[in-house]
């Protein structure tokens, strides 16, 4: 398709710029955001192809910002008439307002991923065969396997952003993801395990036999571990978090609290703490949208600002927030490339990209050996966080007892309970094995979902509240 989205309108770019200029007269900021998106998903369950979808969507969003007020209108019709109607609605917020445009974001020629659309390659038939092979492989691998669910999904998004200050920027964003879930059983007991991988890449080498078998084996391994797990104890104890995906707890319990809008409105547990110690010494947290091919990476954000490497907590001290353009201006700070939106029907807001903790100087073995009695949380499932208080609850999908510095039996039903800022001060050892997740993160905020990445090294956290199921 034509990736110059402004050419899809029934008028030329000069006319679009004229409408936008009139719309944003007197505004502080704003833009015309045009999007074309395609998405495909195939699900194989219980030995057959159970679901398949393909959809395509395109449209525009028109935004005007006046102080704290935002006017926003969107349409799925790329026409001068639809844009004029949107302009009339949006201009209501600028009536009687005299603002000034913020400086255009610095241009960038750096791209962090390719342009190729992953939906067409491999073919539909090849994807179905991959799912069939995964199902057959796992069912033949172990007679305890009772159910296999495998999904492949891909998307391709083209965005074109036009600002009244003359800045125009475009981005093409591919995405793929593969998920494998296994249910195993013995008698009346059943447990599950899962594995997923993806990023802003094609399906590539994963469709080769060796790579997908590695993912299938990991899902089965986790399920079989959980089949032997005993009930988790409850109480206050030392906890070791594994590297990689357990960074989702950092994302939820700390990351959201460092987004600019929550801090400007003083609804974050971290509000007003800039320059103060909010974590233990040795804890450094960054949000980095500039990692090649990662799920959360962006060449530019959805306001046209280049993505960046942003240090949030440095050696325990709060040094920065993640900002979109509006909140940065209102807080007297610079935008950080974190203005994100789900699509053209949504307004941008400060959102994370790839958020992770940097590594320290301890080996994972040293960290585990230092714990007399506690738990080792290798992987997490769902969790809940209250941004204002920082309180969180996270469920472990794979965890073990630690007894006298050694990994003991697997446990099930363990919940980590705490408060984000307090939990960061309980970090007493930071591992040297920082790892990003395998590319499966999604983040929800304000009714919008965007892809993200998480990561961390092994960590020891002292005296954390653990909810368990042991009588």
XYZ file of C-alpha atoms in Angstrom:
471
model
C 0.000 0.000 0.000
C 0.957 3.687 -0.234
C 2.707 4.493 3.050
C 2.437 8.262 2.451
C -0.830 8.509 4.356
C -1.465 12.186 3.647
C -1.839 11.224 -0.030
C -4.855 9.111 0.910
C -6.891 12.233 1.679
C -9.039 13.703 -1.114
C -7.044 16.938 -0.964
C -3.404 17.899 -1.145
C -1.013 18.446 1.765
C -1.257 22.232 1.413
C -4.986 22.050 2.200
C -4.365 19.757 5.192
C -1.758 22.140 6.580
C -4.167 25.057 6.149
C -6.928 23.279 8.123
C -4.462 22.263 10.823
C -3.035 25.789 11.105
C -6.536 27.213 11.538
C -7.392 24.539 14.107
C -4.337 25.215 16.247
C -4.416 29.001 16.091
C -3.920 30.121 19.687
C -3.215 26.585 20.953
C -0.153 25.484 22.903
C 0.247 22.288 20.956
C -1.480 19.765 18.764
C -1.170 17.620 15.687
C -2.860 15.639 12.968
C -2.190 11.954 13.569
C -2.964 9.659 10.624
C -2.802 5.879 10.941
C -3.156 2.763 8.816
C -3.059 -0.516 10.759
C -3.372 -4.196 9.901
C -3.555 -7.111 12.341
C -3.809 -10.892 12.064
C -4.151 -13.605 14.710
C -4.480 -17.409 14.495
C -5.226 -19.666 17.466
C -4.818 -23.461 17.567
C -6.547 -25.196 20.479
C -7.530 -28.772 21.302
C -5.973 -30.116 18.124
C -7.628 -27.793 15.627
C -7.574 -24.255 14.320
C -10.077 -22.627 16.640
C -9.869 -18.955 15.789
C -8.585 -16.629 13.132
C -8.946 -12.930 12.500
C -7.684 -10.287 10.148
C -8.603 -6.644 10.260
C -7.477 -3.403 8.737
C -8.274 0.090 9.959
C -7.285 3.617 9.104
C -8.251 7.084 10.146
C -7.048 10.305 11.728
C -7.050 11.986 15.107
C -6.946 15.782 15.438
C -5.815 17.323 18.718
C -5.552 20.854 20.101
C -3.989 21.525 23.515
C -4.709 24.692 25.477
C -3.115 24.652 28.922
C -4.514 21.604 30.688
C -7.462 21.326 28.287
C -7.437 18.990 25.291
C -9.787 19.002 22.335
C -9.792 15.769 20.355
C -11.777 14.437 17.424
C -11.222 11.434 15.166
C -12.711 9.789 12.119
C -12.210 6.728 9.956
C -12.757 8.793 6.810
C -9.710 10.415 5.237
C -11.334 13.446 3.634
C -11.121 17.227 3.846
C -14.794 17.326 4.883
C -14.236 14.965 7.852
C -11.136 16.896 8.878
C -13.032 20.207 8.724
C -15.792 18.795 10.932
C -13.205 17.589 13.412
C -11.494 20.973 13.320
C -14.734 22.743 14.210
C -15.220 20.498 17.253
C -11.606 20.700 18.428
C -11.377 24.503 18.231
C -13.785 24.802 21.165
C -10.904 24.430 23.638
C -8.891 27.274 22.100
C -11.695 29.870 22.068
C -10.335 32.964 23.802
C -7.051 31.209 24.544
C -3.690 32.634 23.484
C -0.942 30.053 23.707
C 2.296 29.489 21.854
C 3.574 26.408 20.061
C 6.294 24.414 21.749
C 9.482 23.900 19.763
C 9.355 21.067 17.258
C 11.011 17.855 18.430
C 14.491 17.206 17.150
C 14.511 15.210 13.942
C 16.052 11.762 13.882
C 17.226 9.491 11.086
C 17.776 6.542 13.428
C 15.354 3.638 13.001
C 15.104 0.813 15.531
C 13.232 -1.722 13.396
C 12.480 -2.536 9.765
C 9.495 -1.663 7.575
C 8.505 -5.121 6.352
C 4.912 -6.199 6.910
C 5.073 -9.552 8.820
C 1.472 -10.515 8.102
C 2.159 -11.970 4.675
C 5.282 -13.947 5.561
C 5.200 -16.792 6.327
C 1.975 -17.632 4.506
C -1.324 -18.536 6.168
C -0.721 -22.208 5.370
C 2.785 -22.114 6.858
C 1.500 -20.508 10.066
C -1.228 -23.144 10.440
C 1.384 -25.871 9.917
C 3.576 -24.291 12.600
C 0.677 -24.331 15.082
C -0.163 -27.931 14.140
C 3.453 -28.980 14.634
C 3.632 -27.324 18.055
C 0.472 -29.133 19.179
C 1.674 -32.522 17.939
C 5.168 -32.074 19.379
C 3.914 -31.331 22.893
C 1.313 -34.099 22.918
C 3.981 -36.615 21.879
C 6.518 -35.204 24.332
C 4.727 -36.189 27.544
C 1.624 -38.240 28.228
C 0.622 -35.817 30.979
C -0.225 -33.147 28.379
C -3.973 -32.572 28.301
C -4.330 -29.355 26.358
C -2.159 -27.256 24.049
C -3.021 -23.745 22.918
C -0.770 -21.904 20.482
C -1.247 -18.478 18.934
C 0.596 -16.502 16.291
C -0.218 -12.848 15.798
C 1.205 -10.019 13.741
C 0.484 -6.368 13.124
C 1.734 -3.597 10.881
C 1.128 0.058 11.713
C 1.945 3.105 9.590
C 1.690 6.547 11.218
C 2.020 10.011 9.693
C 2.129 12.986 12.073
C 1.702 16.568 10.878
C 2.158 19.527 13.217
C 1.156 23.108 12.536
C 4.724 24.246 13.214
C 5.693 22.515 9.975
C 7.150 19.369 11.469
C 6.043 16.162 9.751
C 7.288 12.706 10.687
C 6.386 9.166 9.624
C 6.978 5.733 11.117
C 6.300 2.143 10.057
C 5.974 -0.313 12.946
C 5.910 -4.106 12.529
C 5.086 -6.483 15.397
C 4.935 -10.237 15.881
C 4.145 -12.483 18.808
C 3.925 -16.243 19.422
C 2.395 -17.781 22.548
C 2.329 -21.415 23.680
C 0.283 -22.627 26.659
C 0.251 -26.184 28.009
C -2.040 -27.838 30.548
C -0.741 -31.028 32.153
C -2.546 -33.323 34.506
C -2.151 -36.260 36.826
C -5.301 -37.715 38.292
C -7.633 -34.885 39.279
C -4.863 -32.289 39.412
C -4.093 -29.996 36.498
C -1.485 -27.226 36.148
C -0.343 -24.990 33.324
C 2.772 -23.421 31.880
C 3.394 -20.921 29.109
C 5.986 -19.331 26.890
C 5.801 -16.350 24.578
C 8.157 -14.385 22.391
C 7.977 -11.507 19.949
C 9.090 -8.038 18.997
C 9.235 -5.558 16.151
C 10.564 -8.231 13.844
C 9.316 -10.850 11.416
C 8.628 -14.410 12.541
C 12.105 -15.174 11.296
C 14.057 -18.015 12.834
C 11.342 -18.897 15.337
C 9.454 -20.841 12.691
C 12.470 -23.097 12.254
C 12.091 -26.355 14.141
C 14.792 -25.798 16.742
C 13.566 -22.435 17.953
C 9.887 -23.234 18.318
C 10.774 -26.487 20.085
C 12.767 -24.507 22.634
C 9.700 -22.385 23.394
C 7.413 -25.421 23.551
C 9.832 -27.201 25.891
C 9.879 -24.182 28.207
C 6.086 -24.073 28.443
C 5.982 -27.804 29.210
C 8.788 -27.544 31.766
C 6.928 -24.849 33.683
C 3.683 -26.840 33.634
C 5.398 -29.991 34.940
C 7.133 -27.990 37.685
C 3.774 -26.602 38.785
C 2.305 -30.118 38.792
C 4.721 -31.009 41.619
C 4.331 -27.718 43.511
C 3.230 -27.622 47.134
C 1.127 -24.920 48.742
C 2.997 -21.672 49.345
C 3.542 -20.493 52.919
C 2.339 -17.073 54.054
C 4.218 -14.520 56.092
C 7.022 -11.988 55.910
C 10.196 -13.347 54.364
C 13.112 -12.580 52.074
C 12.329 -12.871 48.384
C 14.589 -13.407 45.372
C 13.178 -12.265 42.042
C 14.425 -13.866 38.841
C 15.768 -11.922 35.875
C 13.762 -10.879 32.820
C 9.957 -11.113 32.966
C 9.739 -10.535 36.779
C 10.540 -6.932 35.809
C 6.786 -6.678 35.187
C 6.467 -6.002 38.913
C 8.905 -3.087 38.547
C 6.864 -1.874 35.571
C 3.604 -1.886 37.489
C 4.653 -0.991 41.031
C 7.193 1.694 40.103
C 7.013 2.505 36.391
C 3.456 3.829 36.276
C 4.185 6.009 39.290
C 6.962 7.719 37.315
C 4.757 8.796 34.408
C 4.474 12.562 34.127
C 0.701 13.001 34.301
C 0.365 11.207 37.634
C 3.136 13.345 39.108
C 1.832 16.634 37.712
C -1.561 15.881 39.238
C 0.147 14.653 42.438
C -1.696 11.341 42.318
C 1.490 9.247 42.288
C 3.234 7.848 45.347
C 6.403 9.429 43.858
C 4.953 12.942 43.435
C 7.205 15.690 44.798
C 10.122 13.325 45.427
C 12.379 14.384 42.528
C 15.971 14.444 43.781
C 15.201 12.268 46.811
C 16.137 8.666 47.568
C 13.189 6.470 46.577
C 15.060 3.154 46.290
C 18.027 1.403 47.830
C 21.537 2.457 46.728
C 22.553 0.482 43.663
C 19.067 0.552 42.139
C 19.016 2.278 38.735
C 15.856 2.186 36.619
C 15.616 3.384 33.025
C 12.979 3.608 30.330
C 14.580 2.972 26.967
C 12.695 3.089 23.685
C 15.859 2.894 21.582
C 16.654 -0.843 21.702
C 16.644 -2.409 18.242
C 13.614 -4.585 17.418
C 12.226 -4.674 20.956
C 8.486 -4.840 21.574
C 8.373 -1.524 23.444
C 10.768 0.387 21.193
C 9.765 3.378 19.074
C 11.644 5.366 16.467
C 9.339 8.270 17.349
C 6.504 8.457 19.843
C 2.925 9.258 18.811
C 3.515 13.009 19.017
C 6.550 12.898 16.736
C 9.189 13.146 19.477
C 12.198 10.837 18.996
C 12.311 7.985 21.492
C 15.019 8.160 24.136
C 17.074 6.483 26.857
C 15.677 8.055 30.015
C 17.138 7.454 33.464
C 14.340 7.535 36.060
C 16.028 6.338 39.249
C 19.823 6.591 39.511
C 21.589 4.765 42.335
C 18.407 4.986 44.389
C 17.655 8.677 43.665
C 14.628 9.815 41.658
C 16.055 11.864 38.777
C 13.354 11.939 36.084
C 9.860 11.213 34.864
C 8.495 9.900 31.577
C 6.859 12.767 29.711
C 4.648 13.520 26.773
C 4.641 17.068 25.391
C 1.679 18.460 27.343
C 2.749 17.297 30.795
C 6.381 18.224 30.133
C 5.362 21.771 29.249
C 3.097 22.139 32.288
C 5.852 20.808 34.583
C 8.610 22.897 33.023
C 10.451 19.831 31.747
C 11.426 18.370 28.385
C 9.397 15.706 26.544
C 11.138 12.353 26.727
C 9.563 10.531 23.776
C 6.930 8.783 25.913
C 3.773 10.272 24.373
C 1.912 7.134 23.247
C -1.579 6.187 22.105
C -3.312 2.958 21.172
C -4.442 4.319 17.810
C -5.923 7.278 15.964
C -9.103 7.196 18.090
C -7.117 7.893 21.282
C -5.286 10.869 22.763
C -1.585 10.464 23.622
C -0.461 10.263 27.244
C 2.800 9.480 29.076
C 3.470 5.754 28.726
C 6.401 3.406 29.237
C 8.417 1.813 26.411
C 11.040 -0.715 27.649
C 11.420 -0.198 31.393
C 14.092 -2.094 33.289
C 16.579 -2.071 36.163
C 20.287 -2.069 35.394
C 22.498 -4.885 36.653
C 24.683 -4.887 39.752
C 27.689 -6.911 40.900
C 26.222 -10.075 42.461
C 25.809 -13.437 40.777
C 22.406 -15.145 40.961
C 24.055 -17.954 42.943
C 25.378 -15.492 45.537
C 21.944 -13.926 45.935
C 20.151 -17.242 46.439
C 22.872 -18.523 48.802
C 22.411 -15.438 51.010
C 18.803 -16.328 51.911
C 18.250 -18.655 54.873
C 14.513 -19.003 54.353
C 12.430 -17.329 51.685
C 10.997 -17.755 48.226
C 12.436 -17.569 44.720
C 9.947 -15.982 42.289
C 10.901 -16.959 38.732
C 7.825 -15.788 36.852
C 4.726 -13.688 37.456
C 1.174 -13.732 36.165
C -1.406 -11.079 36.894
C -1.151 -8.294 39.417
C -2.913 -5.208 40.725
C -1.408 -1.827 41.573
C -2.847 1.362 43.059
C -0.875 4.270 41.553
C -1.771 6.739 44.304
C -0.665 4.599 47.234
C 1.830 2.418 45.370
C 0.310 -0.737 46.870
C 0.589 -3.879 44.748
C -0.332 -7.575 44.707
C 1.360 -9.964 42.256
C 0.792 -13.669 41.713
C 3.706 -16.001 40.993
C 3.282 -18.497 38.145
C 6.574 -20.242 38.957
C 8.207 -20.056 42.373
C 10.275 -22.146 44.800
C 11.150 -22.245 48.458
C 14.682 -21.230 49.446
C 15.993 -23.141 52.447
C 19.494 -22.587 53.862
C 20.644 -20.884 50.668
C 19.425 -23.631 48.354
C 16.466 -23.833 46.006
C 13.852 -26.158 47.474
C 10.475 -27.465 46.310
C 8.256 -25.629 43.846
C 5.324 -23.786 45.423
C 1.961 -22.657 44.077
C -0.348 -19.816 45.069
C 2.358 -17.390 46.228
C 1.392 -13.711 46.149
C 3.806 -10.821 46.709
C 2.187 -7.935 48.558
C 3.750 -4.539 49.146
C 4.171 -0.894 48.273
C 6.245 0.214 45.265
C 8.462 2.876 46.883
C 8.873 0.768 50.026
C 9.688 -2.360 48.006
C 12.460 -0.546 46.124
C 14.077 0.331 49.448
C 14.047 -3.335 50.441
C 16.372 -4.312 47.571
C 19.580 -5.484 49.253
C 21.349 -7.301 46.397
C 21.323 -6.635 42.644
C 22.443 -9.328 40.213
C 24.858 -8.981 37.313
C 22.550 -10.753 34.858
C 20.143 -8.061 33.656
C 17.813 -9.571 31.067
C 14.852 -8.244 29.114
C 11.646 -10.236 28.793
C 11.044 -12.357 25.712
C 8.772 -9.795 24.059
C 5.251 -10.367 25.378
C 4.378 -7.257 27.402
C 1.159 -5.250 27.044
C 0.334 -2.268 29.219
C -3.076 -0.832 30.016
C -3.776 2.728 31.105
C -6.833 4.924 30.714
C -8.557 2.305 28.568
C -5.654 2.144 26.101
C -3.289 -0.767 25.462
C 0.232 -0.427 24.067
C 3.117 -2.917 23.682
C 5.941 -2.604 26.219
C 9.091 -4.340 27.376
C 10.273 -5.084 30.912
C 13.452 -6.429 32.448
C 15.719 -6.701 35.452
C 18.548 -8.776 36.930
C 18.119 -11.166 39.843
C 17.208 -9.200 42.987
C 17.043 -9.883 46.684
C 14.310 -8.013 48.558
C 14.302 -8.224 52.336
C 11.235 -9.009 54.423
C 8.458 -8.869 51.870
C 4.872 -9.836 52.693
C 3.970 -13.123 50.987
C 0.424 -14.374 50.700
C 0.166 -18.148 50.475
C -2.235 -21.077 50.354
C -0.662 -23.337 52.962
C -2.989 -24.100 55.867
